[in-house]
Amino acid sequence: MRIRFCLAALTLVGGAGLTTLSAPAASAAACSDIDVVAARGTFEPGSLGAIVGDPVFSALQRKLTGKSLSSYKVNYPADLSLTSAAQGNSDLVNHVRSQSAACPNQRFVLVGYSQGANVVDNSIGISSAGAVVGSPIVATIPAALEPKVAAVLLFGNPIRAIGKSVTGTYQSRTIDFCAKGDPICENGGGDVLAHLGYTANAGAAADFAAGKV
């Protein structure tokens, strides 16, 4: 399993092709207090993502005991195609729009790992164009729904390697983890395995989100 993840990370850095793991379509969430919307990394298996999404959701469940939680797996290829991140960007924004209409009191925690961080960046108005597996913005969460986003949790965020970060409206609600040497988020980083260790940050991410909801 670790070798498979390592190959996926190396693919991100070097651009070699791998067979895409198909992503099942996620169903709409019920009217919970908090909907955790997770965009997985390139070729990442797991319900919400084995390295980040699943561990973060579990940590949030333990931390936010007084609130009901639901989850949504952003439906996008998470592969190396030029439109992959853009498809995720569109799906994430559409999900937030539809859930907000169906559940007016629901709030959101957005989670993005690797390419999934590009998806989240774009959705909150920070373009990932020019970053590894990035894309131009194709949709943004409407300003009227912006207060419903309680927290943004990013891991191995590729825009950091091109000198960008989340600024503006969402900055104070965002925590952005970049492991030392991670070549996906650190310009000049050379430790591919660092990109695979973000499960260790799940607890800290949940603590941060708990302080925002």
Short mmCIF file of C-alpha atoms in Angstrom, two decimals:
data_model
loop_
_atom_site.label_atom_id
_atom_site.label_comp_id
_atom_site.label_asym_id
_atom_site.label_seq_id
_atom_site.Cartn_x
_atom_site.Cartn_y
_atom_site.Cartn_z
CA MET A 1 0.00 0.00 0.00
CA ARG A 2 2.78 2.44 0.89
CA ILE A 3 4.57 1.63 -2.39
CA ARG A 4 1.40 2.38 -4.34
CA PHE A 5 1.03 5.77 -2.62
CA CYS A 6 4.71 6.48 -3.28
CA LEU A 7 4.23 5.78 -6.98
CA ALA A 8 1.27 8.17 -7.05
CA ALA A 9 3.33 10.91 -5.42
CA LEU A 10 6.20 10.31 -7.82
CA THR A 11 3.74 10.57 -10.68
CA LEU A 12 2.68 13.99 -9.43
CA VAL A 13 6.29 15.14 -9.46
CA GLY A 14 7.42 13.49 -12.68
CA GLY A 15 4.25 13.41 -14.78
CA ALA A 16 4.37 9.68 -15.67
CA GLY A 17 1.04 7.98 -16.34
CA LEU A 18 -0.73 5.50 -14.08
CA THR A 19 -4.04 3.72 -14.34
CA THR A 20 -6.79 5.88 -12.88
CA LEU A 21 -8.84 4.49 -10.01
CA SER A 22 -12.47 5.25 -10.78
CA ALA A 23 -14.28 7.39 -8.22
CA PRO A 24 -17.84 6.45 -7.32
CA ALA A 25 -20.35 9.29 -7.37
CA ALA A 26 -21.02 10.60 -3.88
CA SER A 27 -24.59 11.03 -2.72
CA ALA A 28 -25.96 14.27 -1.34
CA ALA A 29 -25.54 14.69 2.40
CA ALA A 30 -28.43 14.87 4.84
CA CYS A 31 -29.14 18.01 6.87
CA SER A 32 -26.41 17.59 9.45
CA ASP A 33 -24.93 20.45 11.46
CA ILE A 34 -21.60 20.15 9.61
CA ASP A 35 -20.98 18.72 6.16
CA VAL A 36 -17.36 17.70 5.61
CA VAL A 37 -16.58 18.12 1.91
CA ALA A 38 -13.38 16.28 1.00
CA ALA A 39 -11.38 16.37 -2.23
CA ARG A 40 -8.90 13.50 -2.33
CA GLY A 41 -5.41 13.54 -3.81
CA THR A 42 -4.34 12.14 -7.17
CA PHE A 43 -5.05 8.37 -7.37
CA GLU A 44 -5.80 8.33 -3.63
CA PRO A 45 -8.04 5.44 -2.53
CA GLY A 46 -10.36 5.46 0.47
CA SER A 47 -13.91 6.64 1.15
CA LEU A 48 -12.90 10.31 1.43
CA GLY A 49 -9.19 9.68 0.88
CA ALA A 50 -7.07 7.21 2.84
CA ILE A 51 -4.24 9.61 3.70
CA VAL A 52 -6.24 12.71 4.64
CA GLY A 53 -10.01 12.68 4.14
CA ASP A 54 -10.89 9.57 6.14
CA PRO A 55 -8.55 10.33 9.09
CA VAL A 56 -9.69 13.96 9.24
CA PHE A 57 -13.37 12.99 9.21
CA SER A 58 -12.77 10.48 12.02
CA ALA A 59 -10.89 13.12 14.02
CA LEU A 60 -13.72 15.61 13.51
CA GLN A 61 -16.26 13.04 14.69
CA ARG A 62 -14.27 12.58 17.89
CA LYS A 63 -13.79 16.32 18.40
CA LEU A 64 -17.23 17.68 17.50
CA THR A 65 -19.27 15.41 19.76
CA GLY A 66 -22.08 17.93 20.21
CA LYS A 67 -22.77 18.28 16.48
CA SER A 68 -24.00 15.95 13.76
CA LEU A 69 -21.61 15.39 10.85
CA SER A 70 -22.10 14.22 7.29
CA SER A 71 -19.52 13.82 4.54
CA TYR A 72 -19.28 14.32 0.81
CA LYS A 73 -16.56 12.94 -1.45
CA VAL A 74 -15.96 15.43 -4.26
CA ASN A 75 -16.79 13.60 -7.48
CA TYR A 76 -13.90 14.13 -9.86
CA PRO A 77 -11.28 12.01 -11.66
CA ALA A 78 -8.34 12.87 -9.37
CA ASP A 79 -6.02 11.87 -12.19
CA LEU A 80 -3.43 13.68 -14.30
CA SER A 81 -5.79 14.90 -17.00
CA LEU A 82 -5.79 18.62 -17.72
CA THR A 83 -9.41 19.04 -16.65
CA SER A 84 -9.36 16.91 -13.49
CA ALA A 85 -9.05 19.69 -10.90
CA ALA A 86 -11.54 21.84 -12.82
CA GLN A 87 -14.11 19.03 -12.68
CA GLY A 88 -13.61 18.80 -8.93
CA ASN A 89 -13.90 22.58 -8.61
CA SER A 90 -17.26 22.53 -10.39
CA ASP A 91 -18.58 19.57 -8.37
CA LEU A 92 -17.56 21.05 -5.02
CA VAL A 93 -19.25 24.39 -5.71
CA ASN A 94 -22.39 22.68 -7.04
CA HIS A 95 -22.54 20.55 -3.91
CA VAL A 96 -22.26 23.54 -1.58
CA ARG A 97 -24.96 25.35 -3.56
CA SER A 98 -27.39 22.43 -3.52
CA GLN A 99 -26.79 21.57 0.13
CA SER A 100 -27.22 25.20 1.16
CA ALA A 101 -30.57 25.30 -0.62
CA ALA A 102 -31.73 22.02 0.93
CA CYS A 103 -30.27 22.60 4.42
CA PRO A 104 -30.13 26.35 5.18
CA ASN A 105 -28.60 25.90 8.64
CA GLN A 106 -25.84 23.53 7.57
CA ARG A 107 -22.20 24.66 7.62
CA PHE A 108 -19.23 23.23 5.77
CA VAL A 109 -15.69 22.12 6.47
CA LEU A 110 -13.73 21.90 3.23
CA VAL A 111 -10.85 19.41 3.11
CA GLY A 112 -8.33 19.16 0.28
CA TYR A 113 -5.22 17.05 -0.11
CA SER A 114 -2.68 17.44 -2.93
CA GLN A 115 -4.70 17.85 -6.14
CA GLY A 116 -7.73 18.06 -3.87
CA ALA A 117 -6.22 21.18 -2.30
CA ASN A 118 -6.17 22.71 -5.80
CA VAL A 119 -9.88 21.86 -6.06
CA VAL A 120 -10.62 23.62 -2.78
CA ASP A 121 -8.36 26.58 -3.62
CA ASN A 122 -10.21 27.18 -6.87
CA SER A 123 -13.59 26.83 -5.18
CA ILE A 124 -12.79 29.62 -2.71
CA GLY A 125 -11.43 31.89 -5.42
CA ILE A 126 -7.68 31.16 -5.31
CA SER A 127 -6.55 29.94 -8.74
CA SER A 128 -4.36 26.84 -8.88
CA ALA A 129 -3.41 27.45 -12.52
CA GLY A 130 0.33 26.86 -12.95
CA ALA A 131 0.61 24.52 -9.97
CA VAL A 132 1.13 20.76 -10.23
CA VAL A 133 -2.20 19.24 -11.40
CA GLY A 134 -3.80 22.67 -11.08
CA SER A 135 -6.35 24.43 -13.27
CA PRO A 136 -7.95 27.81 -13.82
CA ILE A 137 -11.01 28.60 -11.70
CA VAL A 138 -14.27 27.42 -13.26
CA ALA A 139 -16.61 28.08 -10.30
CA THR A 140 -16.51 29.78 -6.91
CA ILE A 141 -18.68 29.50 -3.82
CA PRO A 142 -21.08 32.46 -4.02
CA ALA A 143 -20.44 35.35 -1.63
CA ALA A 144 -23.85 34.80 -0.03
CA LEU A 145 -22.81 31.27 0.98
CA GLU A 146 -19.28 32.16 2.10
CA PRO A 147 -20.28 32.52 5.81
CA LYS A 148 -21.45 28.89 5.75
CA VAL A 149 -17.86 27.69 5.24
CA ALA A 150 -16.62 27.25 8.80
CA ALA A 151 -13.10 25.99 8.05
CA VAL A 152 -10.79 25.11 5.18
CA LEU A 153 -8.26 22.32 5.83
CA LEU A 154 -5.49 21.93 3.23
CA PHE A 155 -2.65 19.41 3.04
CA GLY A 156 0.26 19.27 0.59
CA ASN A 157 -1.20 22.25 -1.25
CA PRO A 158 0.48 22.58 -4.69
CA ILE A 159 -0.04 26.35 -5.00
CA ARG A 160 2.46 26.87 -2.19
CA ALA A 161 5.25 25.60 -4.44
CA ILE A 162 4.54 28.50 -6.81
CA GLY A 163 4.55 31.08 -4.04
CA LYS A 164 0.80 31.33 -3.49
CA SER A 165 -1.46 30.75 -0.50
CA VAL A 166 -5.03 31.32 0.61
CA THR A 167 -5.55 35.04 1.18
CA GLY A 168 -8.55 37.29 1.61
CA THR A 169 -11.95 36.22 2.88
CA TYR A 170 -11.05 32.66 3.85
CA GLN A 171 -7.54 33.24 5.19
CA SER A 172 -8.46 33.29 8.88
CA ARG A 173 -10.51 30.10 8.47
CA THR A 174 -7.78 28.19 6.65
CA ILE A 175 -5.03 25.94 7.94
CA ASP A 176 -2.53 24.77 5.32
CA PHE A 177 -0.13 21.93 6.16
CA CYS A 178 3.06 21.52 4.13
CA ALA A 179 5.54 18.94 5.40
CA LYS A 180 9.22 19.82 5.23
CA GLY A 181 10.68 18.59 1.96
CA ASP A 182 7.33 17.78 0.34
CA PRO A 183 8.01 18.48 -3.36
CA ILE A 184 4.33 19.08 -4.11
CA CYS A 185 3.98 22.09 -1.80
CA GLU A 186 7.59 23.14 -1.17
CA ASN A 187 9.56 24.61 -4.06
CA GLY A 188 12.73 22.52 -4.30
CA GLY A 189 11.50 19.86 -1.89
CA GLY A 190 13.00 16.44 -2.49
CA ASP A 191 11.34 14.13 0.03
CA VAL A 192 8.52 12.35 -1.82
CA LEU A 193 7.60 10.37 1.30
CA ALA A 194 6.87 13.64 3.11
CA HIS A 195 3.84 14.03 0.84
CA LEU A 196 2.39 10.82 2.23
CA GLY A 197 2.55 11.61 5.93
CA TYR A 198 -0.37 14.00 6.43
CA THR A 199 -2.45 11.50 8.39
CA ALA A 200 -0.35 12.70 11.34
CA ASN A 201 -1.93 16.16 11.01
CA ALA A 202 -5.55 14.99 11.20
CA GLY A 203 -5.88 15.77 14.90
CA ALA A 204 -4.43 19.27 14.57
CA ALA A 205 -6.73 19.96 11.63
CA ALA A 206 -9.77 18.82 13.64
CA ASP A 207 -8.72 21.02 16.56
CA PHE A 208 -8.48 24.00 14.22
CA ALA A 209 -11.89 23.30 12.68
CA ALA A 210 -13.47 22.86 16.11
CA GLY A 211 -12.37 26.38 16.97
CA LYS A 212 -14.20 27.73 13.93
CA VAL A 213 -17.55 25.98 14.20
#
